Coordinates of C-alpha atoms in Angstrom, one line a residue:
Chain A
X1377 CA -26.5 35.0 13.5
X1378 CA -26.6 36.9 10.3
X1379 CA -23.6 39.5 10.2
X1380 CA -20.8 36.7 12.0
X1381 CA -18.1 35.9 10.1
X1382 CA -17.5 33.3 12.4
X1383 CA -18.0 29.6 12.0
X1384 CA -15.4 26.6 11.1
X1385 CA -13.3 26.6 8.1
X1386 CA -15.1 24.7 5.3
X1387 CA -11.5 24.9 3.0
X1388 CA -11.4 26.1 -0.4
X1389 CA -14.7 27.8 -2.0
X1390 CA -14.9 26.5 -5.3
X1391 CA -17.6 26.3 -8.3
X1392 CA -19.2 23.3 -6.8
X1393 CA -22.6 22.6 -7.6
X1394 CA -25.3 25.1 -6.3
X1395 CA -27.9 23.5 -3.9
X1396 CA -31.2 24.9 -4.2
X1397 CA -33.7 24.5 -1.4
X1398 CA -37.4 25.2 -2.8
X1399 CA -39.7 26.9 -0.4
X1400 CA -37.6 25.3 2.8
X1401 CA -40.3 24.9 5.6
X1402 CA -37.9 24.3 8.6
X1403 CA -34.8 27.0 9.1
X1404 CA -33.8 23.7 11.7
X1405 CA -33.2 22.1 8.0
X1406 CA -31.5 24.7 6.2
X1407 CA -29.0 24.7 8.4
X1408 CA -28.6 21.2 8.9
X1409 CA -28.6 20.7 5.1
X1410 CA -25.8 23.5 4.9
X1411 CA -23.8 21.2 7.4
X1412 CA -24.3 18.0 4.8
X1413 CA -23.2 20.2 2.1
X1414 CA -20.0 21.5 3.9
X1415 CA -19.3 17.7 4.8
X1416 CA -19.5 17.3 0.8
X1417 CA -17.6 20.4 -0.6
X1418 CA -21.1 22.0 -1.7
X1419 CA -21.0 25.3 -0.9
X1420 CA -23.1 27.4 -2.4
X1421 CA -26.7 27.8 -1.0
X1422 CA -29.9 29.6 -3.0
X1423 CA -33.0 29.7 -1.1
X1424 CA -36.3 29.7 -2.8
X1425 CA -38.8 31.5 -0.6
X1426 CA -37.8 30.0 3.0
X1427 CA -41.4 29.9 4.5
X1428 CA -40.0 30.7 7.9
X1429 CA -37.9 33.9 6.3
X1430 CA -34.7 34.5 6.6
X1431 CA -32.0 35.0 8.1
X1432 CA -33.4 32.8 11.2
X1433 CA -31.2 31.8 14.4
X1434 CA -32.2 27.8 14.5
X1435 CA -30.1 27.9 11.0
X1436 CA -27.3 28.6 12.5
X1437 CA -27.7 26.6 15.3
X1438 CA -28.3 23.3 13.6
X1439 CA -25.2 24.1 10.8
X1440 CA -22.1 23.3 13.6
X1441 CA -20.0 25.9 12.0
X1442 CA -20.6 25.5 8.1
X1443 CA -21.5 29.3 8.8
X1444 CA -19.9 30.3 5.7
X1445 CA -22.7 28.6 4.0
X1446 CA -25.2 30.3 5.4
X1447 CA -24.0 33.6 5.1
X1448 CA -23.4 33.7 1.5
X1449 CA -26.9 32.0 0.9
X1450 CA -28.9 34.1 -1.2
X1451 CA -32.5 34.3 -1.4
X1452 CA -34.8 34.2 -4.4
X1453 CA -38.5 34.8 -4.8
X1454 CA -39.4 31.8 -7.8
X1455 CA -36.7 29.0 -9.0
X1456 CA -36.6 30.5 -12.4
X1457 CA -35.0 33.3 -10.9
X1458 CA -32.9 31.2 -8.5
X1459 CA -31.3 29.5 -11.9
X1460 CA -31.4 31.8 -14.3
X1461 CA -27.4 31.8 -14.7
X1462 CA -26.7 28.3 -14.1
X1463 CA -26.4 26.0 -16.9
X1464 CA -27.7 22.4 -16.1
X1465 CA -30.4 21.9 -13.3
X1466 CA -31.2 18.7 -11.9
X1467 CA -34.1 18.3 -9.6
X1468 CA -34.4 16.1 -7.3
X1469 CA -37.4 13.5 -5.6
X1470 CA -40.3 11.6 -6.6
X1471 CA -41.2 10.5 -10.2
X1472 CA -43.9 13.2 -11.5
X1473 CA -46.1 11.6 -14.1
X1474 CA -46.6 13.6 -17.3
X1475 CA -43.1 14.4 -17.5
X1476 CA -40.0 13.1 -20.4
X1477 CA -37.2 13.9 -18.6
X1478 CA -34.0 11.8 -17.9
X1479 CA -33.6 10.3 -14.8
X1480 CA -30.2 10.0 -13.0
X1481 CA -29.4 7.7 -10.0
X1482 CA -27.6 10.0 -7.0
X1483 CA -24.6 8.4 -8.0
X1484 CA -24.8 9.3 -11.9
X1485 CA -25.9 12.7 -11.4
X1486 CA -22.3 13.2 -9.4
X1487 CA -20.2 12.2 -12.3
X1488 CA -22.7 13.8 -14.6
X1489 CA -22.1 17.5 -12.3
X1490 CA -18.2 17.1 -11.6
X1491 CA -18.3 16.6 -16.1
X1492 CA -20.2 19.6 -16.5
X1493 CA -18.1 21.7 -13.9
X1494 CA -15.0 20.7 -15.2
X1495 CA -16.4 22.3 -18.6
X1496 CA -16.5 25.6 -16.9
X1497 CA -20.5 25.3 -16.8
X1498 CA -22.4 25.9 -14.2
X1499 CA -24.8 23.3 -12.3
X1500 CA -27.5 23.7 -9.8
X1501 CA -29.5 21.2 -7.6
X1502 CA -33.3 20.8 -6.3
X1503 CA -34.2 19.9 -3.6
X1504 CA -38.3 20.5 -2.9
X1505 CA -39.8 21.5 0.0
X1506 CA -40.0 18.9 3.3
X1507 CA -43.6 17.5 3.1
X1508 CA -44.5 17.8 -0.7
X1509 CA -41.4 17.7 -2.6
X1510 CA -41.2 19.8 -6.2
X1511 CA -43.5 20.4 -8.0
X1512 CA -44.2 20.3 -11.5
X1513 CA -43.4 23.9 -12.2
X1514 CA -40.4 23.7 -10.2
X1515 CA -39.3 20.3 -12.1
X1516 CA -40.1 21.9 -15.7
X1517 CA -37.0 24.1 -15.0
X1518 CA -35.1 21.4 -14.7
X1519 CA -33.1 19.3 -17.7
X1520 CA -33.0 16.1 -15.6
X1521 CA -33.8 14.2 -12.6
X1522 CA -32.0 13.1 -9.9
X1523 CA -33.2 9.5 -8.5
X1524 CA -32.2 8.2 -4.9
X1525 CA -32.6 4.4 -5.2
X1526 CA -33.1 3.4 -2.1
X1527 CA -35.9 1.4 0.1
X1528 CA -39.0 2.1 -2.0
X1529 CA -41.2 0.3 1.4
X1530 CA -39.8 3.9 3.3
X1531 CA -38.7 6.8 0.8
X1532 CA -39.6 9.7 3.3
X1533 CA -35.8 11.3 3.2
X1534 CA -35.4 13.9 5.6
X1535 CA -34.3 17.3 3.2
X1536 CA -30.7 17.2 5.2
X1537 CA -30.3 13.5 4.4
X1538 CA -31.0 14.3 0.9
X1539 CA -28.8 17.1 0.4
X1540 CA -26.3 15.2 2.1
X1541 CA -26.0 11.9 -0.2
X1542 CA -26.1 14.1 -2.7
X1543 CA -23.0 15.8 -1.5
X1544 CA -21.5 12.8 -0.4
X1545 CA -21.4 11.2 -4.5
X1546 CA -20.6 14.6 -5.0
X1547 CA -17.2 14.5 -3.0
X1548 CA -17.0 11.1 -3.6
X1549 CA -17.1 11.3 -7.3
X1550 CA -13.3 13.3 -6.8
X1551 CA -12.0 10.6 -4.2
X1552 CA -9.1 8.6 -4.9
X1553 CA -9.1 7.0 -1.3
X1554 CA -8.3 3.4 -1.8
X1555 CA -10.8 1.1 -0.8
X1556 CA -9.0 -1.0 1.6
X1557 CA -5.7 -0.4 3.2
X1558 CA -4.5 -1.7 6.5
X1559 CA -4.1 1.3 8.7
X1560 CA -0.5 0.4 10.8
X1561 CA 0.3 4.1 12.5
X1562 CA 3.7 3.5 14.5
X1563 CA 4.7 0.2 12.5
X1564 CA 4.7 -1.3 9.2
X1565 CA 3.7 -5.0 7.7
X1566 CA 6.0 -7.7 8.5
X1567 CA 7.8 -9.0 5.8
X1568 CA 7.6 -12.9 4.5
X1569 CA 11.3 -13.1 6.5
X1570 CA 10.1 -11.7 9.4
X1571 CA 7.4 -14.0 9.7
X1572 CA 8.9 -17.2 8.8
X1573 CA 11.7 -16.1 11.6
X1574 CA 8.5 -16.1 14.1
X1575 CA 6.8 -18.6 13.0
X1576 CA 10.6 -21.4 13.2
X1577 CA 10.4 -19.9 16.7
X1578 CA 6.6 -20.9 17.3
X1579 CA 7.4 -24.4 15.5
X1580 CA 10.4 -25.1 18.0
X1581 CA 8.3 -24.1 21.1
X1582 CA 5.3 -26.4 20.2
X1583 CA 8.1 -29.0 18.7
X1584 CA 10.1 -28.6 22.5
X1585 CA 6.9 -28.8 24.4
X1586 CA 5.7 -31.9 22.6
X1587 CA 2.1 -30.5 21.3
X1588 CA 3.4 -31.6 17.8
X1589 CA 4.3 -35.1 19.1
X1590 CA 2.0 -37.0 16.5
X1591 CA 4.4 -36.9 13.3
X1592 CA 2.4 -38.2 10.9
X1593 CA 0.0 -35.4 11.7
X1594 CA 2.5 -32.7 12.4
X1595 CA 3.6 -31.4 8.9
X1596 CA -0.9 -30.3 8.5
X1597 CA -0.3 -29.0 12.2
X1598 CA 2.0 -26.5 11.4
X1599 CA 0.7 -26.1 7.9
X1600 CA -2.5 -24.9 9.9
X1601 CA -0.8 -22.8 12.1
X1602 CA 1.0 -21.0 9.2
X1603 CA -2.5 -20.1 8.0
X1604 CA -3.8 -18.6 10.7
X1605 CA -0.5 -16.1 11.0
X1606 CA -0.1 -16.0 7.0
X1607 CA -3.4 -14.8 6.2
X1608 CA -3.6 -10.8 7.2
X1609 CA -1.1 -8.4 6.8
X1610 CA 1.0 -9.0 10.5
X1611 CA 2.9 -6.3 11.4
X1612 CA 6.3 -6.0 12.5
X1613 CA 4.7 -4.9 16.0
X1614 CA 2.8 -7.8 16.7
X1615 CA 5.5 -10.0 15.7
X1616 CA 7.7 -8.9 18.4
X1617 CA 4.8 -9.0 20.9
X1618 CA 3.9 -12.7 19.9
X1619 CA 7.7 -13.5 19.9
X1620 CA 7.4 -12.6 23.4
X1621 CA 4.1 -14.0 23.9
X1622 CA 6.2 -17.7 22.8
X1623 CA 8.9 -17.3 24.9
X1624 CA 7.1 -16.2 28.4
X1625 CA 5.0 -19.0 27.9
X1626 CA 7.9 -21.3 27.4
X1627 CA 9.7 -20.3 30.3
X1628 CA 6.6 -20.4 32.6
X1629 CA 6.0 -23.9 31.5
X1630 CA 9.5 -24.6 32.0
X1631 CA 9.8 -23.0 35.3
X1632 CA 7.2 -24.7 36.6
X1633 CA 9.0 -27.5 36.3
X1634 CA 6.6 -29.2 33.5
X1635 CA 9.3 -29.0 30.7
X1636 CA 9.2 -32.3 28.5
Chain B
X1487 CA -44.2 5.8 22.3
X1488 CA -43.0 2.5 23.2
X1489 CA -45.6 -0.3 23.4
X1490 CA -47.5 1.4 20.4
X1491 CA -47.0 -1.4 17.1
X1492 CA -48.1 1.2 14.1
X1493 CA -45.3 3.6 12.4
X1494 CA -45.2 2.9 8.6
X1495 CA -44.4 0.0 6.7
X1496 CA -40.6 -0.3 6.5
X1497 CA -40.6 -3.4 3.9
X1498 CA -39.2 -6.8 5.0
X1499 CA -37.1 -6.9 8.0
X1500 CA -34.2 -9.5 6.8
X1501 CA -30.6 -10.2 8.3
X1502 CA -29.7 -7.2 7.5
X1503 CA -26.6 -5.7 9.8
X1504 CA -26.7 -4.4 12.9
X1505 CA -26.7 -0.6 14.0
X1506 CA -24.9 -0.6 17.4
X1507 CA -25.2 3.3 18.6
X1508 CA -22.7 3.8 21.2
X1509 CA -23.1 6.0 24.3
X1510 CA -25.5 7.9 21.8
X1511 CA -26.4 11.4 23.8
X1512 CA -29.7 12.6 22.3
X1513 CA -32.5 10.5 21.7
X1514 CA -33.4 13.0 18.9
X1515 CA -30.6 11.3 16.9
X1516 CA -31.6 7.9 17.3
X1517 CA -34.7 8.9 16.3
X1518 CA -33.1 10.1 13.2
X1519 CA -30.4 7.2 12.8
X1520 CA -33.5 4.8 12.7
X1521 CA -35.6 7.2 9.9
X1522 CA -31.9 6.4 8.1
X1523 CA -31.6 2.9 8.8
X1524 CA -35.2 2.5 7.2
X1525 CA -34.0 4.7 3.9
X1526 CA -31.4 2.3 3.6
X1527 CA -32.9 -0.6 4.5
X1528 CA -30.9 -1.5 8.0
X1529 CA -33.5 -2.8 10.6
X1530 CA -31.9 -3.7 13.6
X1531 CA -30.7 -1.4 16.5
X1532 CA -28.9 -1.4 19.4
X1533 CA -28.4 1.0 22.2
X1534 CA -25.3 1.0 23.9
X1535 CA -26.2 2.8 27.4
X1536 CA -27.8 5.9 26.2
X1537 CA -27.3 8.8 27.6
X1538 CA -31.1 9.9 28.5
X1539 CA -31.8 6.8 29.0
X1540 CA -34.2 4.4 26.5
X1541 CA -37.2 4.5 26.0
X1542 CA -37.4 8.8 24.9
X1543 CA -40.8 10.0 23.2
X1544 CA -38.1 11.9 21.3
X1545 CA -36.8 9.7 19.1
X1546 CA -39.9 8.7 17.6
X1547 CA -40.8 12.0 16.8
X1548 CA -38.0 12.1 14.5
X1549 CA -37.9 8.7 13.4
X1550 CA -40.8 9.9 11.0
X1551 CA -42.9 6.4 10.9
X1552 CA -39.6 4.5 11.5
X1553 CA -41.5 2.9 14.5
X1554 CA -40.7 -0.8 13.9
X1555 CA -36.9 -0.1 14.2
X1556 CA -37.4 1.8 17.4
X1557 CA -39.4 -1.0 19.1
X1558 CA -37.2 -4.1 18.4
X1559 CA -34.3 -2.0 19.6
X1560 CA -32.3 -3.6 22.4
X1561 CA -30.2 -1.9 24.9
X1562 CA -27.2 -3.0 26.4
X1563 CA -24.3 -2.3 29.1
X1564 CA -21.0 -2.5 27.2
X1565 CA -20.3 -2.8 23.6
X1566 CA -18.4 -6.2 24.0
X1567 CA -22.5 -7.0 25.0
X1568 CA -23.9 -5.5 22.3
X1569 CA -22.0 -7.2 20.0
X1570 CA -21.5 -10.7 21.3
X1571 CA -23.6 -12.5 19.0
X1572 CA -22.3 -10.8 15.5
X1573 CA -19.2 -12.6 13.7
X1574 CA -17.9 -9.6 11.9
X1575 CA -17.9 -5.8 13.4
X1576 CA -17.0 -2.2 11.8
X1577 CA -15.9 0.7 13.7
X1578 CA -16.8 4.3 12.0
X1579 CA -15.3 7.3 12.7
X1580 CA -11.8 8.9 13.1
X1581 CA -8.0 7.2 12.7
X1582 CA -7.0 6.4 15.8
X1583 CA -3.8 6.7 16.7
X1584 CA -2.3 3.4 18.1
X1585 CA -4.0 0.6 16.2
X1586 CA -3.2 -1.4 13.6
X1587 CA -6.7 -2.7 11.7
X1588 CA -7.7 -2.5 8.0
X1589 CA -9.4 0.6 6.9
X1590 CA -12.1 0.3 4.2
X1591 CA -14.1 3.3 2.5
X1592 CA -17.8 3.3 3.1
X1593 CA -18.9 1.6 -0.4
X1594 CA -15.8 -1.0 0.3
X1595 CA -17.4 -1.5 3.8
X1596 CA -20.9 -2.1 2.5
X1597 CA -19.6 -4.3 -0.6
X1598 CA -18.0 -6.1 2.1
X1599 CA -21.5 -6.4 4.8
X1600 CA -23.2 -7.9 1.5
X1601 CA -20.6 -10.5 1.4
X1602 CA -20.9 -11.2 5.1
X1603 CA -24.4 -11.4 5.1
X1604 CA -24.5 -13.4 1.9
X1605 CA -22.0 -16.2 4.0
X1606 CA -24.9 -16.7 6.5
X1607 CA -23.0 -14.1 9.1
X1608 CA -23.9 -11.4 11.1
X1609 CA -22.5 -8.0 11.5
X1610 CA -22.6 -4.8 13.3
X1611 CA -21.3 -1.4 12.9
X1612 CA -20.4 1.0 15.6
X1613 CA -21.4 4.3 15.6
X1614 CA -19.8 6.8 18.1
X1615 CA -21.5 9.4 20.5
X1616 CA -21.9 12.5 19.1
X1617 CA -19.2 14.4 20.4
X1618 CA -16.4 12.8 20.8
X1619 CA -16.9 9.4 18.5
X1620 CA -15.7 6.1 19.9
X1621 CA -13.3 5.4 22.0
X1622 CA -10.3 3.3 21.6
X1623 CA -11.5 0.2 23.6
X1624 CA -14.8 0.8 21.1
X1625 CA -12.9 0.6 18.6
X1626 CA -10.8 -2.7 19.7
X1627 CA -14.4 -4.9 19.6
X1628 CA -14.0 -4.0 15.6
X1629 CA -12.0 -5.9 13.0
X1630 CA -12.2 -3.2 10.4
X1631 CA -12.7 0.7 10.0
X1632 CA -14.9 2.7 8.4
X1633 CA -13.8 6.1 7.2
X1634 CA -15.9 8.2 5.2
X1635 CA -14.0 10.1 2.6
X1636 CA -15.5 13.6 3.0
X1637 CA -14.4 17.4 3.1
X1638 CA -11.2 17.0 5.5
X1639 CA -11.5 20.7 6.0
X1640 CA -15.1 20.0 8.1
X1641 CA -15.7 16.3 8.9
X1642 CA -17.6 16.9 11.5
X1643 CA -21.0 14.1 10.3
X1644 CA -24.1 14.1 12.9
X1645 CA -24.8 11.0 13.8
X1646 CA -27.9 10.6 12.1
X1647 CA -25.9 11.4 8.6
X1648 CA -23.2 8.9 9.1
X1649 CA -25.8 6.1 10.2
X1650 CA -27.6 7.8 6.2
X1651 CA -24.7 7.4 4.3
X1652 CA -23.9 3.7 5.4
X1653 CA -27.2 2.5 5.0
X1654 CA -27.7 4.4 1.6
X1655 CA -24.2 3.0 0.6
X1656 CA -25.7 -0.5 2.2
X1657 CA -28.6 -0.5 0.1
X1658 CA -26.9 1.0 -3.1
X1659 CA -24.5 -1.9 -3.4
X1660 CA -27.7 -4.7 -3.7
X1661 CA -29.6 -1.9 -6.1
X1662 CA -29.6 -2.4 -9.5
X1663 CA -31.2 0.7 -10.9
X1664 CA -29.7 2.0 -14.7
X1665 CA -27.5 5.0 -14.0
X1666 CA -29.7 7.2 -16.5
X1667 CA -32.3 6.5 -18.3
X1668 CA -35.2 8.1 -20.3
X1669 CA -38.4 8.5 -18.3
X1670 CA -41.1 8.5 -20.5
X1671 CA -44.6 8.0 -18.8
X1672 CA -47.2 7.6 -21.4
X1673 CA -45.4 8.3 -24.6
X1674 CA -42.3 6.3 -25.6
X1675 CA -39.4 6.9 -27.6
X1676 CA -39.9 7.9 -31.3
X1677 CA -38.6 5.7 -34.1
X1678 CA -35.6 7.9 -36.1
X1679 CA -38.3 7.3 -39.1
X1680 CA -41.2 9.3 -37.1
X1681 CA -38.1 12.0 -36.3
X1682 CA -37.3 12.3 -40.2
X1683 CA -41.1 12.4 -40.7
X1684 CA -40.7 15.9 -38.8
X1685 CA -37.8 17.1 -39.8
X1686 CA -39.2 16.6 -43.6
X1687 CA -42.5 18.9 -42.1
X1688 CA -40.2 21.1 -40.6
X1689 CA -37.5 22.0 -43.7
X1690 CA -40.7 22.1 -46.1
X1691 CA -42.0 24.7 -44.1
X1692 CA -38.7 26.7 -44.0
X1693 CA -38.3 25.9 -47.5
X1694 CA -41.7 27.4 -48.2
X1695 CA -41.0 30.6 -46.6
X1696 CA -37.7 31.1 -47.6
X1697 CA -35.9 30.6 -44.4
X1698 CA -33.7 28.2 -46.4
X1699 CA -33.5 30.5 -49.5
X1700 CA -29.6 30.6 -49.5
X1701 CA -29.0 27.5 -51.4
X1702 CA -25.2 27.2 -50.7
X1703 CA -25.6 27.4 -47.3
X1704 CA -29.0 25.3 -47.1
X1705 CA -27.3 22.1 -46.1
X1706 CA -25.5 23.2 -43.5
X1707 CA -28.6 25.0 -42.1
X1708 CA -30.4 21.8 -42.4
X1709 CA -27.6 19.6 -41.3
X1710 CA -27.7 22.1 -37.8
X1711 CA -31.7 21.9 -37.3
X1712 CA -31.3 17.7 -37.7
X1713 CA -28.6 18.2 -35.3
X1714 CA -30.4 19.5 -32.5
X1715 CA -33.4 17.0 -32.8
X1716 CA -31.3 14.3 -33.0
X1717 CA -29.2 15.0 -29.7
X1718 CA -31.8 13.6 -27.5
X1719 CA -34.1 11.1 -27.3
X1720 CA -37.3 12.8 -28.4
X1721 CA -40.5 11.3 -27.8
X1722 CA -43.4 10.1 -30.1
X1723 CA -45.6 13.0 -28.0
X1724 CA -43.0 15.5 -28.7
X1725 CA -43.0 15.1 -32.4
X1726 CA -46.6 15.1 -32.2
X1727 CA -46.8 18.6 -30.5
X1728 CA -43.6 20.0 -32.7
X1729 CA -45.7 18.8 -35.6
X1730 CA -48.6 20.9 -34.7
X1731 CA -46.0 24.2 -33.5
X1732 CA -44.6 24.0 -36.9
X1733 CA -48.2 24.0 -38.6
X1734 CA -50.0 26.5 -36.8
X1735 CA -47.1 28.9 -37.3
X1736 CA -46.7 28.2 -40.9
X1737 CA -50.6 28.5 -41.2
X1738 CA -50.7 32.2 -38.8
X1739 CA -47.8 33.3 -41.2
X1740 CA -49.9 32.5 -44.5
X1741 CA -53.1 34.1 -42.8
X1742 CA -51.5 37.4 -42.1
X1743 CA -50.6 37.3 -46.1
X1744 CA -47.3 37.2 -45.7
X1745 CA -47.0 33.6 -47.3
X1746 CA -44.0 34.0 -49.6

């Protein structure tokens, strides 16, 4: 438990955002929420007043190696206390009335924390207690609000899946993975040659075999055909597999005789 | 547990895509992956021969009201079952070695679902068992994967929080909510002329005792004070309440007798 310097490598530590759980009910979620934020590159935990105490066992348990997490969390009696050297705090949850505050979606609140770390400054992060959520002492300390918009018919987030959209944008907010890209491992695309070699091979086998008999209709046929093949990126793999889809299926036919 | 029609209200169930849990081991986590799907607005749910078998009192202990989701789900034998009816399905999870499909991000993934749902199709996404994600002949019922750009240094996602990110990245790309905005409540915005209304109060009062006395720094001072007011967006209320702070301490300082 406590004491273990065990548990997976999480890579670099860095001055990522803190994540601060207010009065935690569950240890179960602590350390599941510790797992969400190692999956985001969050790694440094406060605890407000855990009610269970702490250090407890199920943390551990439920954090699937983002030990490191845990055993640097520190734990603090009020949340002024837990953010008294940070230098922006966002909190996060419902919409308390009475309140001017600015309200971030998830997603701006990422780009607004990776601006204010990249200006040396310090950020912290809210997140209220399971069942009640901040409250408004706990949201007075904060300079903004963090909004998750999503289905308003069933906004009970679990505190793990909270922390962990939040440290998803976070991550996300510093990812330059492309989009879309066609994963090809061992091979590569085929190029235009490559396929146009294929596709005279294709055109001579249906040509030899008579499906493109009808010649009025045959220059859509093939048109048709060149569509299908034409319109992902084909590989230089599957090319030669089709190439020898073609031919076995010419010879068959041939060998059985039924060549026109 | 099954049989039982309450749980919450989960909003409209539409044509939404499909959450296909494969060979899911712990009816906890479907319990969990459907409290997700309902965040995110994802309502239908299939089973791909669970492990403990289906129905589990489990899972709607954890689906926290996510009832509705957990009673229209269908179980099948094989994923080529599960997914027979759908017209487009994603695989999540790893690379595997071996294949050759396109590879989209989560957010390009769900841009792309709103697409395919906005054509009149269906589609499903896989989600892997919990240990050891899907396996290759999973993963050849998909046309596309879905990799989520996270910590490479610990990527290991529960199930639950990989089923949370794609439905809050699901529901995201249909939301429309401003990136930041001013919450306000019962006050609004004041008008710059209600500001300079203040700051008139305010540099009177400075003037009066002698806080600005330096008159070759004075509009510097000045220019500094207007500064800070003017960085935010304060409210009507606000100026109301500064209004009163700047009186009241004006008015103790003259009571004391130390009115210069």
């Amino acid at each position: 438990m406590t004491g273990r310097d065990s548990g997976a490598d999480i890579g670099p530590i860095d001055d990522a955002p803190v994540v601060v759980l207010v009065r935690p009910q569950l240890a179960d979620n602590i350390g599941a929420a510790a797992r969400a934020m190692a999956n985001g590159g969050l790694f440094h935990l406060r605890l407000v007043a855990p009610r269970e105490g702490w250090p407890q066992e199920r943390a551990w348990r439920n954090a699937s190696g983002a030990d490191r997490i845990l055993e640097a969390a520190t734990v603090h009696a009020t949340v002024p206390d837990a953010v008294a050297d940070l230098h922006r705090v966002f909190a996060t949850g419902g919409r308390p009335r009475h309140i001017v505050k600015p309200v971030l979606t998830v997603r701006a609140a990422a780009a607004e924390l990776r601006d204010i770390c990249a200006r040396g400054l310090r950020a912290g992060i809210l997140f209220g207690p399971e069942r009640a959520g901040l409250e408004n002492d706990d949201v007075a300390q904060a300079d903004s609000l963090v909004r998750y918009p999503m289905n308003p018919a069933f906004l009970s987030l679990n505190l793990a899946q909270a922390v962990m959209v939040m440290a998803y944008e976070w991550w996300i907010a510093a990812d330059e993975t492309p989009p879309r890209r066609l994963m090809t491992n061992e091979t590569r695309v085929a190029t235009k040659g490559e396929l146009e070699n294929f596709l005279a091979h294709l055109v001579a086998e249906l040509d030899a075999c008579g499906f493109l008999h009808n010649l009025p209709k045959r220059p859509g046929m093939v048109r048709n055909i060149r569509h299908f093949f034409e319109r992902g990126e084909v590989t230089e793999q599957e090319l030669r597999t089709l190439h020898g889809v073609v031919t076995e299926l010419a010879l068959g036919r041939r060998q059985r005789g039924r060549d026109e």
